[in-house]
XYZ file of C-alpha atoms in Angstrom:
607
model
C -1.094 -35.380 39.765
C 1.219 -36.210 42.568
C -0.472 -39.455 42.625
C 0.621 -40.096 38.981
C 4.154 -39.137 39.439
C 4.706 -41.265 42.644
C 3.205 -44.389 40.991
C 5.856 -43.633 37.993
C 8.570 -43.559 40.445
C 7.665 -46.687 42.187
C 6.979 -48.815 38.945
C 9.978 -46.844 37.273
C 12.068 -48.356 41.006
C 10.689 -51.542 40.639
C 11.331 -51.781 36.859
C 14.683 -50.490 36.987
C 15.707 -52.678 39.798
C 13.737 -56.072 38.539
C 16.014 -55.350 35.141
C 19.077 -54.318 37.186
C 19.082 -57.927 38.591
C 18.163 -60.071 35.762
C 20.874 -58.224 33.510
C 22.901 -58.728 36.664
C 22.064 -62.835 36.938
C 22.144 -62.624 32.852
C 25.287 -61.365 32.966
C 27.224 -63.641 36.033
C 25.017 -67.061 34.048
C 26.454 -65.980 30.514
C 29.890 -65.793 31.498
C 29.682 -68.890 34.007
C 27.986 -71.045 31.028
C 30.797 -69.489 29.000
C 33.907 -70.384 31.935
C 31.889 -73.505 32.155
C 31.684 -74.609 28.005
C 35.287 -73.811 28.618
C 36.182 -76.174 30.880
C 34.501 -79.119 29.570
C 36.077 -78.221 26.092
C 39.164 -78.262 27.736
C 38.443 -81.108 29.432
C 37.106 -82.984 26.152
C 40.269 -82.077 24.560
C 42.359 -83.368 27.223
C 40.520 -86.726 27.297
C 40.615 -86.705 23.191
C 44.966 -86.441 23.524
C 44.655 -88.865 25.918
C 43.016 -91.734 23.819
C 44.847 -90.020 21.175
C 48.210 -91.366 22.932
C 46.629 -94.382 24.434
C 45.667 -95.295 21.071
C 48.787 -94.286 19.933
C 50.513 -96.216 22.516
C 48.871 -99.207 21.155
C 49.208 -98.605 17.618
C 53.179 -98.538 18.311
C 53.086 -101.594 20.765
C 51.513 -103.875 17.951
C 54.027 -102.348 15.715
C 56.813 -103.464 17.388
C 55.377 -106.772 18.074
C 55.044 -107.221 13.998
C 58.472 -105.801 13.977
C 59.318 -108.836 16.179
C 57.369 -111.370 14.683
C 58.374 -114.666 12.588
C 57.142 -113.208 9.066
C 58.687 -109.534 9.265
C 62.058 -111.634 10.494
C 61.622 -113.615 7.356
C 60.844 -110.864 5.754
C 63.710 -109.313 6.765
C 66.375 -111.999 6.010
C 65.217 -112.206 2.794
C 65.775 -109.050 1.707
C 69.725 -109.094 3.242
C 70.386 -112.177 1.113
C 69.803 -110.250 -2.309
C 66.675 -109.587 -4.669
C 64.340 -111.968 -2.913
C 60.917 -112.728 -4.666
C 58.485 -109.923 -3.241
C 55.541 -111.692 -4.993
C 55.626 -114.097 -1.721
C 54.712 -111.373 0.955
C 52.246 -109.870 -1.526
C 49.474 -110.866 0.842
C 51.380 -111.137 4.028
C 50.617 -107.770 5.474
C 47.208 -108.251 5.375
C 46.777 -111.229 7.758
C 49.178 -109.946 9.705
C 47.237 -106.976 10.094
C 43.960 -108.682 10.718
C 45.881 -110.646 13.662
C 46.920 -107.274 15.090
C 43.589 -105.896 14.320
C 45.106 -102.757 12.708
C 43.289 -100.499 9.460
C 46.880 -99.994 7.984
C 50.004 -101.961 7.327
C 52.740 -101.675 4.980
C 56.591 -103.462 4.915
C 58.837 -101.303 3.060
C 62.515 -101.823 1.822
C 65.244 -99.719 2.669
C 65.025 -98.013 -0.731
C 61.349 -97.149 0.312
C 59.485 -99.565 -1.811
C 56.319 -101.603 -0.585
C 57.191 -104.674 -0.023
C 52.962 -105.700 1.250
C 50.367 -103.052 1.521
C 47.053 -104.431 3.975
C 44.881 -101.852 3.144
C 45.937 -101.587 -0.915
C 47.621 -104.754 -1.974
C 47.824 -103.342 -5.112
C 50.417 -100.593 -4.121
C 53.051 -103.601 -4.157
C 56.053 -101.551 -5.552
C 55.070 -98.215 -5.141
C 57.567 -96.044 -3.514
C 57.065 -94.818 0.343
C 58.416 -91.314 0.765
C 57.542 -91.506 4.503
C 60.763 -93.851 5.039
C 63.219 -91.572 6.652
C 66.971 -91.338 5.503
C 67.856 -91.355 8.982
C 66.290 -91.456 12.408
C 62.959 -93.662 13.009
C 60.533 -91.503 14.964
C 59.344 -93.156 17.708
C 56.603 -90.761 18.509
C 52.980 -91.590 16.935
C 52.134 -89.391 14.035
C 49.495 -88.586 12.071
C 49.516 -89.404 8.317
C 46.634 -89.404 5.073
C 45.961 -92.629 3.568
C 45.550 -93.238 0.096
C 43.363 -96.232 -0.386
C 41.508 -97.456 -3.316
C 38.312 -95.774 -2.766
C 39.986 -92.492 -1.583
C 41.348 -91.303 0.966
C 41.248 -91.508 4.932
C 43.584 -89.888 7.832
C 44.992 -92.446 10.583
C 47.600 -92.306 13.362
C 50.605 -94.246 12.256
C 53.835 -95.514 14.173
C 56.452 -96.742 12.403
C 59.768 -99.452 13.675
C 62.480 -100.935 11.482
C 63.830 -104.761 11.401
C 67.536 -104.894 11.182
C 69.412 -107.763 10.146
C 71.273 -106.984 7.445
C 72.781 -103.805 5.413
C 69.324 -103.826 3.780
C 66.585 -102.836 7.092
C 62.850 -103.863 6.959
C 60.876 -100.688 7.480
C 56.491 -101.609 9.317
C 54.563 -98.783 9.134
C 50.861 -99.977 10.745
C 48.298 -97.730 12.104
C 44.110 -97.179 12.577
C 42.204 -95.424 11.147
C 40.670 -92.042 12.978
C 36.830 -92.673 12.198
C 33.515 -92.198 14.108
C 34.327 -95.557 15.907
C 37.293 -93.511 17.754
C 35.215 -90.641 18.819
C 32.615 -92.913 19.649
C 35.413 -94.232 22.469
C 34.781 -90.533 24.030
C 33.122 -89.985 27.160
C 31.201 -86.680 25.921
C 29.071 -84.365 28.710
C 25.224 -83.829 28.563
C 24.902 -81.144 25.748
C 27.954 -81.895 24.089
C 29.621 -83.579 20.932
C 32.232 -84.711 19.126
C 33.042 -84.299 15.623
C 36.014 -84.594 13.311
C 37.065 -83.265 9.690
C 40.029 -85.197 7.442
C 41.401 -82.179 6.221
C 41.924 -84.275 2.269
C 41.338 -82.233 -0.235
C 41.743 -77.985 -0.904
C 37.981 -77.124 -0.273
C 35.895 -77.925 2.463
C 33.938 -81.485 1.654
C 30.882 -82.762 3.953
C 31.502 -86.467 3.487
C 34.810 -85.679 4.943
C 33.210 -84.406 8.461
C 32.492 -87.336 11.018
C 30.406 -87.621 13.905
C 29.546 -90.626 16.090
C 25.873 -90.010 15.280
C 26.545 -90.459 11.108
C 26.117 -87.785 9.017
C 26.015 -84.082 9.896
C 23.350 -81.655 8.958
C 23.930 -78.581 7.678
C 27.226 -79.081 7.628
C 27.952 -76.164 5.377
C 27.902 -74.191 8.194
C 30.781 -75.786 9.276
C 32.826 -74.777 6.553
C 33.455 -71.154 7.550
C 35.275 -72.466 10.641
C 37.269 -75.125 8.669
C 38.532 -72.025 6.409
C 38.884 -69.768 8.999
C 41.236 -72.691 10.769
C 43.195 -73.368 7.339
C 44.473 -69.450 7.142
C 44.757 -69.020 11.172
C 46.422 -72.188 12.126
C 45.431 -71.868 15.676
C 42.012 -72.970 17.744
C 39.292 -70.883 17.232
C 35.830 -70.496 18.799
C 32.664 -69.819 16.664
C 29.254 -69.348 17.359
C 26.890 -70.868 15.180
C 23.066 -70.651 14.542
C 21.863 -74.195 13.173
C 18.104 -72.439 13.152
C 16.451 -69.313 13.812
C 15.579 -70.791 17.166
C 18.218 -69.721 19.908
C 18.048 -72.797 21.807
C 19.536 -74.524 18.531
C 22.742 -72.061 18.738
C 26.005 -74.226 19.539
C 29.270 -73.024 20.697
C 31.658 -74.827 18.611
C 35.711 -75.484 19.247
C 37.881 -76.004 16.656
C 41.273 -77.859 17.533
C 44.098 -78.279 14.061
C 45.288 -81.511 14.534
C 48.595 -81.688 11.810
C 51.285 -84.304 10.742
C 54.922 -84.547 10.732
C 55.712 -81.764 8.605
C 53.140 -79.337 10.578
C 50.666 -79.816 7.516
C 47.052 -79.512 8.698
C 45.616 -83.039 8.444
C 42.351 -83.308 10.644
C 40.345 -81.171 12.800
C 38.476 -81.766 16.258
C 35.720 -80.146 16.552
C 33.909 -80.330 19.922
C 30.292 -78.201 20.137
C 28.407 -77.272 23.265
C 25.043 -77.009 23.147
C 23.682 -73.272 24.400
C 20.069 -74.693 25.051
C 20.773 -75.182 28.962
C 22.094 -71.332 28.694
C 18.678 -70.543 26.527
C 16.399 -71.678 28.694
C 17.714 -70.797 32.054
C 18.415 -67.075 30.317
C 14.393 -67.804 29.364
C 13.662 -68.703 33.222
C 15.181 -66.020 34.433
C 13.685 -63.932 31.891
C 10.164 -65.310 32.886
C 10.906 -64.604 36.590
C 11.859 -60.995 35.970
C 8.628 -60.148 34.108
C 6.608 -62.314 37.129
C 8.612 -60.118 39.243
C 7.957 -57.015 37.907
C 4.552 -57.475 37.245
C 4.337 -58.295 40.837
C 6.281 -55.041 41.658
C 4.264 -52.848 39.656
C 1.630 -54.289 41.655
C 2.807 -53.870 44.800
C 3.664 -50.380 43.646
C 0.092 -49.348 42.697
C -0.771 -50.382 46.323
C 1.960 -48.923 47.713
C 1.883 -45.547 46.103
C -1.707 -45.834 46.377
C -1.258 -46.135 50.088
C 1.017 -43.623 50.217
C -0.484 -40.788 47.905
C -3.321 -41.010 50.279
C -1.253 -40.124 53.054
C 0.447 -37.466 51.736
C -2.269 -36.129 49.442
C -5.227 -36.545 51.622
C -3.765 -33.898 54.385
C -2.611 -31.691 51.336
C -5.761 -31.500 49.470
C -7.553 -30.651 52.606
C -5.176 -27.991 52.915
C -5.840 -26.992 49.250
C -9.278 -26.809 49.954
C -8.599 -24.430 52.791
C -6.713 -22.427 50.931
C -9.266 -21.672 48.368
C -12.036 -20.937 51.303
C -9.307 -18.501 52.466
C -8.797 -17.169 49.210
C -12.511 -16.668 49.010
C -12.962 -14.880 52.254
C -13.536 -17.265 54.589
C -10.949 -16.862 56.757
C -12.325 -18.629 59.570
C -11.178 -21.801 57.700
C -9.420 -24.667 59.909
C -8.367 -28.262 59.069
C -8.348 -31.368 61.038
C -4.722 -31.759 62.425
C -4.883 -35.361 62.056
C -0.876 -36.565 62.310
C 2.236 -35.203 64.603
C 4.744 -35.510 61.529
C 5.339 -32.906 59.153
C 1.874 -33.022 57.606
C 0.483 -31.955 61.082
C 3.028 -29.642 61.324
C 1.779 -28.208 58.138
C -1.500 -28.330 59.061
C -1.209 -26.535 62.424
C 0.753 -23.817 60.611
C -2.065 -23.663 58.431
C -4.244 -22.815 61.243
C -2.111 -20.379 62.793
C -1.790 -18.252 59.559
C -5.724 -18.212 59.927
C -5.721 -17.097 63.002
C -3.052 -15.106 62.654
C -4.691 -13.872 58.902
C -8.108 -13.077 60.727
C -7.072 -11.047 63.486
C -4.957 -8.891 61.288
C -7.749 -8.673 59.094
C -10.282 -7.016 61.784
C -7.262 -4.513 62.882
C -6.468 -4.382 59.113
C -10.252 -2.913 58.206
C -10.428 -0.902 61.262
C -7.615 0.839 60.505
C -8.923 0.873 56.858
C -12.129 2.212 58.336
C -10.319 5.307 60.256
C -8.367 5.567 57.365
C -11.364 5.751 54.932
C -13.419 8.364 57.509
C -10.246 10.559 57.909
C -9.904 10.369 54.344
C -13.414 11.385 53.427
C -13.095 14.174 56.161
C -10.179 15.501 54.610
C -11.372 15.447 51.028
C -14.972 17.238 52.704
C -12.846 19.851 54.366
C -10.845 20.846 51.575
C -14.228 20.573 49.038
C -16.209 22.568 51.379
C -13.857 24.813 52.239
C -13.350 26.888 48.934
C -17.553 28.098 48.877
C -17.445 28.365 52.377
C -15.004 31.285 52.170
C -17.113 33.505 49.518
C -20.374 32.486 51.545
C -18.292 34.156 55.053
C -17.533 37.101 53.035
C -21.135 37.204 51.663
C -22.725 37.201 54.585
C -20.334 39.574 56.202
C -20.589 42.139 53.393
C -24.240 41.824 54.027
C -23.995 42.801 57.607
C -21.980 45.891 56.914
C -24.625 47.010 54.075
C -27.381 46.709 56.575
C -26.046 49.940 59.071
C -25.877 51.741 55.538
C -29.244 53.145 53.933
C -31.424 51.435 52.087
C -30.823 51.679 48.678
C -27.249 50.837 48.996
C -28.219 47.848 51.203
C -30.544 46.643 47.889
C -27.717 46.749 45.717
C -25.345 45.010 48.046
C -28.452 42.713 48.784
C -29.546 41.527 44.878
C -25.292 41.185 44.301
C -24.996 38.643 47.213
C -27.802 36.560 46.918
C -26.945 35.235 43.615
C -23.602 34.891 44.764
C -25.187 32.824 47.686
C -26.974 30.882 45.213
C -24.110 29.829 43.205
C -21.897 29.156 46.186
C -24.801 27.103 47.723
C -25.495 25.226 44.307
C -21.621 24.243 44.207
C -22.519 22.375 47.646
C -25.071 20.401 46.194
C -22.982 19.392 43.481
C -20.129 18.385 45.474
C -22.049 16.876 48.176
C -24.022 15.081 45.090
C -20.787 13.468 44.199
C -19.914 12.041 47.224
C -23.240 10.654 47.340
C -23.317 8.886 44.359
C -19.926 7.099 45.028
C -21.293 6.156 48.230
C -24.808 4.984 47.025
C -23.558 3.210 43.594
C -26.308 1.033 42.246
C -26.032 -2.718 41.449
C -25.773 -3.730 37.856
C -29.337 -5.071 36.489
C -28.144 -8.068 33.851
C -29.442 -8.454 30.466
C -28.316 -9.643 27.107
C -26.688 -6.291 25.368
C -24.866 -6.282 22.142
C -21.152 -4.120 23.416
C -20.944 -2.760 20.198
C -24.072 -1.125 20.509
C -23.027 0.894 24.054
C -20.004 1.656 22.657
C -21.414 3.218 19.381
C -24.018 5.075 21.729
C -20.662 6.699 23.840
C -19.222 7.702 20.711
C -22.281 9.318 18.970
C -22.998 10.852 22.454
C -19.833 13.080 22.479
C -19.701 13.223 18.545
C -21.516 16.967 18.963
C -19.387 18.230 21.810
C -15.989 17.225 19.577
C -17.444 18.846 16.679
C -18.321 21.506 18.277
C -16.377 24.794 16.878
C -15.206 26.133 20.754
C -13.615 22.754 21.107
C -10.394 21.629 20.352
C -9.904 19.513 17.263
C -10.230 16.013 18.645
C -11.002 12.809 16.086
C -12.738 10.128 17.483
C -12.481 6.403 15.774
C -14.170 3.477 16.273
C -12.896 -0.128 15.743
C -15.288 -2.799 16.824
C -14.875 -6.544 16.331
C -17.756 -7.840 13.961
C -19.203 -10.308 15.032
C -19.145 -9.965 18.830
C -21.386 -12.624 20.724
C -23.563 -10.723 23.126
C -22.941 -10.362 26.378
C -25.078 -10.133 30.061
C -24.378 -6.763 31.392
C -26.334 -3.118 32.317
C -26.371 -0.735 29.620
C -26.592 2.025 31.545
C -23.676 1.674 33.854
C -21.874 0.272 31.077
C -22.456 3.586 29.468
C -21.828 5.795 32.522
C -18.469 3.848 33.213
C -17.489 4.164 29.435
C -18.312 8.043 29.115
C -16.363 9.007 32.165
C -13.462 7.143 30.227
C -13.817 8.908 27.678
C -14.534 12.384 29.498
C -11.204 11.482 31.095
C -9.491 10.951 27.534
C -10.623 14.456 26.144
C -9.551 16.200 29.186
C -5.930 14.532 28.752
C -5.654 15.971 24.891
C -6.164 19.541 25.631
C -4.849 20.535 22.712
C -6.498 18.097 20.472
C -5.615 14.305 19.233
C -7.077 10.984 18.397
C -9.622 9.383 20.412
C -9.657 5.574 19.238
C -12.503 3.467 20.740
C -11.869 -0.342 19.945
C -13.933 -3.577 21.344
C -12.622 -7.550 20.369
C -13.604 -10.541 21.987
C -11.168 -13.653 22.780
C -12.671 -16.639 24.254
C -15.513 -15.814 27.308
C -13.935 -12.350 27.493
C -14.843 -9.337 25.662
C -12.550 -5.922 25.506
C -13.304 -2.081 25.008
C -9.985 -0.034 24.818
C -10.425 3.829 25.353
C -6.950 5.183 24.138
C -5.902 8.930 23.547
C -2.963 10.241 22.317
C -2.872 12.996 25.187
C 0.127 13.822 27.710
C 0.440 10.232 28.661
C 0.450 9.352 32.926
C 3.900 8.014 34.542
C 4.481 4.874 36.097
C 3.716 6.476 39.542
C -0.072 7.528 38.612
C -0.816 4.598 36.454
C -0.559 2.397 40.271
C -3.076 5.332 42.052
C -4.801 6.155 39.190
C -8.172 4.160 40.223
C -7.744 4.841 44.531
C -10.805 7.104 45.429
C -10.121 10.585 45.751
C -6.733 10.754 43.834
C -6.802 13.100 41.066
C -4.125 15.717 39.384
C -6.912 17.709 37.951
C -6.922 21.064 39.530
C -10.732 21.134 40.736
C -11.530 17.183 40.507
C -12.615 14.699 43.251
C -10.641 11.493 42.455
C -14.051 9.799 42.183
C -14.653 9.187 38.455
C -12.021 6.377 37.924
C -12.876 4.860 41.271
C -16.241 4.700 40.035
C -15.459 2.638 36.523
C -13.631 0.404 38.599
C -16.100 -0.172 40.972
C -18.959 -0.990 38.367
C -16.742 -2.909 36.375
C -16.335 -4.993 39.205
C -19.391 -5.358 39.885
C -19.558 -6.755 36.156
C -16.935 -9.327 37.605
C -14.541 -8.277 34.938
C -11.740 -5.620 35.625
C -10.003 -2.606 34.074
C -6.264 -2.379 33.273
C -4.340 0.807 32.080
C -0.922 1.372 29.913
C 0.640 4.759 29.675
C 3.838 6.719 28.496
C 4.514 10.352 29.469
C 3.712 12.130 25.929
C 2.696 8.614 24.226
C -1.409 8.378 25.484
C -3.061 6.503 26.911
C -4.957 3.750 27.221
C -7.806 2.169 29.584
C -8.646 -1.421 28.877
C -11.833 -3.150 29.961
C -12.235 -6.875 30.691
C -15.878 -8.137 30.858
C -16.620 -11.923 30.609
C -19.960 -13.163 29.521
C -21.522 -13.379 32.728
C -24.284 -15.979 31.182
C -24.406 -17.427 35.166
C -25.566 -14.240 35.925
C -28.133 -13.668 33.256
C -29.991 -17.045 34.236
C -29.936 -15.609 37.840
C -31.684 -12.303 37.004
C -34.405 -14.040 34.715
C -35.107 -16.257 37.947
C -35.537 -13.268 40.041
C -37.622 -11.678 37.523
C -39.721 -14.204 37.589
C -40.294 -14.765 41.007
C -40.998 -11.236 41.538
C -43.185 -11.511 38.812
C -45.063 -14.583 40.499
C -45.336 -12.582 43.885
C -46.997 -9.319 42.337
């Protein structure tokens, strides 16, 4: 219904639009949390360099200041005066480095052995392969400690103390632990974390964040592989829990050392749980919004469905009164837009419909008498002419004698007679098609009619003056019975089949064949006879056409007329030389049946 289809636009409109705009929103959110996650990332990194070289900056200052100090000048001076005894600055580096409050600290010879080791006294004469042959950097660098327990990654700067052939290499730094990321101002929703790249695989206990240990930190190792092969940052999205708000978009930064080995990684994660649950709220809205625009749709299209449809189905209405003969029909012209414009053409057509009706059957009705007067004249006309000649002959035997007047006499009066009886008959025709009687219901089995056509003619085709015609029948079993009159029922089918024999003049098959589909039930009267063109099959059933020599053009019009009356109708299909065939349509007319018992009844009630 047109109500239907406008309510499916409207919601479709709303729906389309309310999605439209959320994916919109979705969209411009996701890639301004995104542009967003990259700036503070970015800006985290930034700060990290930055206490990265402030630290470093230290680290180097309280190097040099060792470098300048009373013991490393002893130090020093000892070594230029020959093999000094080491085993007096065994322990030296370690208060030293508790006065400079640094993790590491190491003097080393010119021939890169440790003199004094603060973080592993026992390394005393172990050799330092980090003592260059040349240059000192001056730069901080990054370097992996071996200590006693293990293992652990600080930033290192490193000055010499010349005063001698023989320099005095300090090589202090701290160590990169949660304490230094703890020293980072992080944003709401993000963190910190750092992996000591020290050993081949990936290793949890070497991953360190400020709030201890990490869980599920396996799912960090992808990204720490991923970096060892790449060498480059990379972003990764990972999925702590099946819970989206959990996702976090992680950053991972190589941090390497002086020979561009990877040594540590920063990684810095942002939380998606703001983007979650605004993506959620916007979500929510949407389906508020739409519900609310569905809503509003029903309404609307309501409202509007009943402004268009209201005017139409009035119109509908009219239509059908028209279409039943009423054609006096108006409707209410209600509106000046294009439904009243409708509307009032409606009512002209009526108008217009009606008056051309009334000149319509008047002209029918001059039609019809000038018709019937033709079709009198030229039946009337043909005895007419013998009865002149008759009566003429008469005359003229009269001034003769008598006996020859007897003999003239006895001859024309049975010519009289016959020409007088053809009157009747034709005027008997006309007559009957005039005067046709309505159809008197009642439960009949079609099968049985038909069977009584066919047994009816049975004698005349057998008969041996006739031409050979076979007649078949094939009826439907079962066939549910139908309200109809027998008798016209009969009268309608034996013209038919009158009209069938006539077409096969030199013999054929006459088939005679009833089925039933639905509330409809079919009799077929086909011949295999000289067949009726295209032409005669559309005037076949108009009163008084015929292309028999000496017929009225009034059987056919009759069958259609009580079939009619039967509320069915009758069809025909023909080829020139192929037959014929007349098709019946009668529906079960049960409607009717009730009626007829009712008027039974009360005629039965008045008598």
């Amino acid at each position: 219904m047109f109500r239907r289809k406008l309510l499916a636009v409207f919601a479709l409109t709303v729906l389309v639009s309310v999605a439209a705009v959320a994916w919109s929103i979705s969209s411009l959110i996701r890639r301004a949390f995104e542009k967003a996650n990259e700036e503070r990332s970015s800006a985290l990194v930034a700060q990290f360099r930055r206490e990265f070289n402030r630290r470093g900056e230290e680290v180097a200052h309280r190097v040099e200041t060792i470098a300048a100090s009373e013991g490393a000048t002893r130090m020093a001076l000892a070594l230029s005066h020959g093999s000094p005894d080491y085993g007096a600055f065994l322990n030296e580096a370690k208060i030293i480095a508790d006065n400079q409050q640094l993790d590491f600290l190491e003097f080393v010879d010119s021939q890169g052995t440790i003199i004094s080791s603060a973080q592993w006294p026992a390394k005393f004469g172990y050799n330092e392969t980090l003592i260059p042959r040349s240059t000192i950097p001056r730069d901080v660098f990054l370097k992996q400690e071996e200590l006693a327990d293990g293992a652990a990654l600080g930033m290192f700067a490193m000055r010499a103390v010349n005063l001698g052939e023989k320099p005095l290499f300090v090589v202090g730094g701290r160590r990169i632990d949660k304490d230094f990321l703890a020293t980072l101002e992080l944003p709401a929703g993000m963190r910190a974390m750092f992996y000591q790249n020290l050993g081949s695989g990936f290793s949890a206990q070497f991953l360190i964040d400020t709030s201890g240990a990490v869980r599920q930190a396996d799912q960090i190792a992808p990204i720490i592989q991923q970096l060892r092969k790449q060498q480059r940052e990379t972003t990764t999205l990972v999925h702590w829990s099946s819970s989206a708000g959990d996702d976090e978009t992680i950053d991972a930064i190589p941090l390497n050392g002086r020979d561009n080995q990877l040594l540590g990684v920063l990684l810095i994660g942002n939380s998606r749980r703001p983007y979650v649950e605004l993506r959620q709220q916007i979500r929510s809205a949407a389906l508020l919004s739409g519900a609310a625009g569905i809503i509003l749709a029903i309404l609307l299209s309501g409202w509007a469905a009943a402004r268009v449809t209201r005017p139409v189905e009035q119109l509908a209405r009219a239509a059908r009164d028209v279409a039943s003969g009423n054609w006096n029909t108006q409707v209410t012209v209600a509106s000046s837009d294009e439904m009243g414009e409708l509307a009032e053409s409606f009512n002209r057509m009526t108008r217009e419909l009606l008056a051309q009706k009334e000149r319509l059957v008047q002209a029918e009705r001059v039609a019809a008498w000038r018709e019937l007067a033709r079709r009198l004249a030229h039946e009337l006309i043909n005895p007419l002419f013998p009865l002149q000649l008759t009566v003429q002959n008469l005359l003229r035997a009269r001034q003769q004698g008598p006996q020859q007047f007897e003999e003239i006499f006895q001859e024309s009066s049975s010519t009289l007679l016959s020409e007088i009886a053809n009157l009747k008959a034709i005027i008997s025709r006309f007559r009957e098609f005039s005067t046709m009687p309505h159809p008197q219901f009642q439960q009949i089995q079609l099968n049985e009619v038909v069977q009584n056509v066919g047994r009816l003619f049975q004698a005349q085709l057998r008969a041996p003056e006739h031409v050979s015609i076979e007649c078949k029948l094939e009826l439907a079993d079962p066939m549910e019975p139908i309200a109809a009159d027998p008798d016209l029922l009969h009268r309608a089918l034996s013209n038919l089949v009158s009209n069938a024999m006539d077409a096969m003049p030199r013999g054929g098959i006459l088939t005679l064949l009833t089925r039933q589909e639905g509330n409809l039930s079919y009799v077929e009267v086909t011949d295999t006879g000289i067949g009726l063109t295209p032409e005669e099959c559309e005037r076949v059933f108009a009163p008084y056409y015929t292309n028999k020599p000496h017929g009225t053009g009034l059987g056919l019009a009759i069958v259609q007329s009580l079939v009619s009356d039967h509320g069915g109708r009758i069809s025909v299909r023909s080829k020139p030389g192929l037959g014929t065939t007349f098709v019946m349509q009668l529906p079960r007319n049960a409607d009717k049946l009730h009626t007829t018992d009712q008027a039974h009844g009360a005629i039965a009630r008045s008598n």
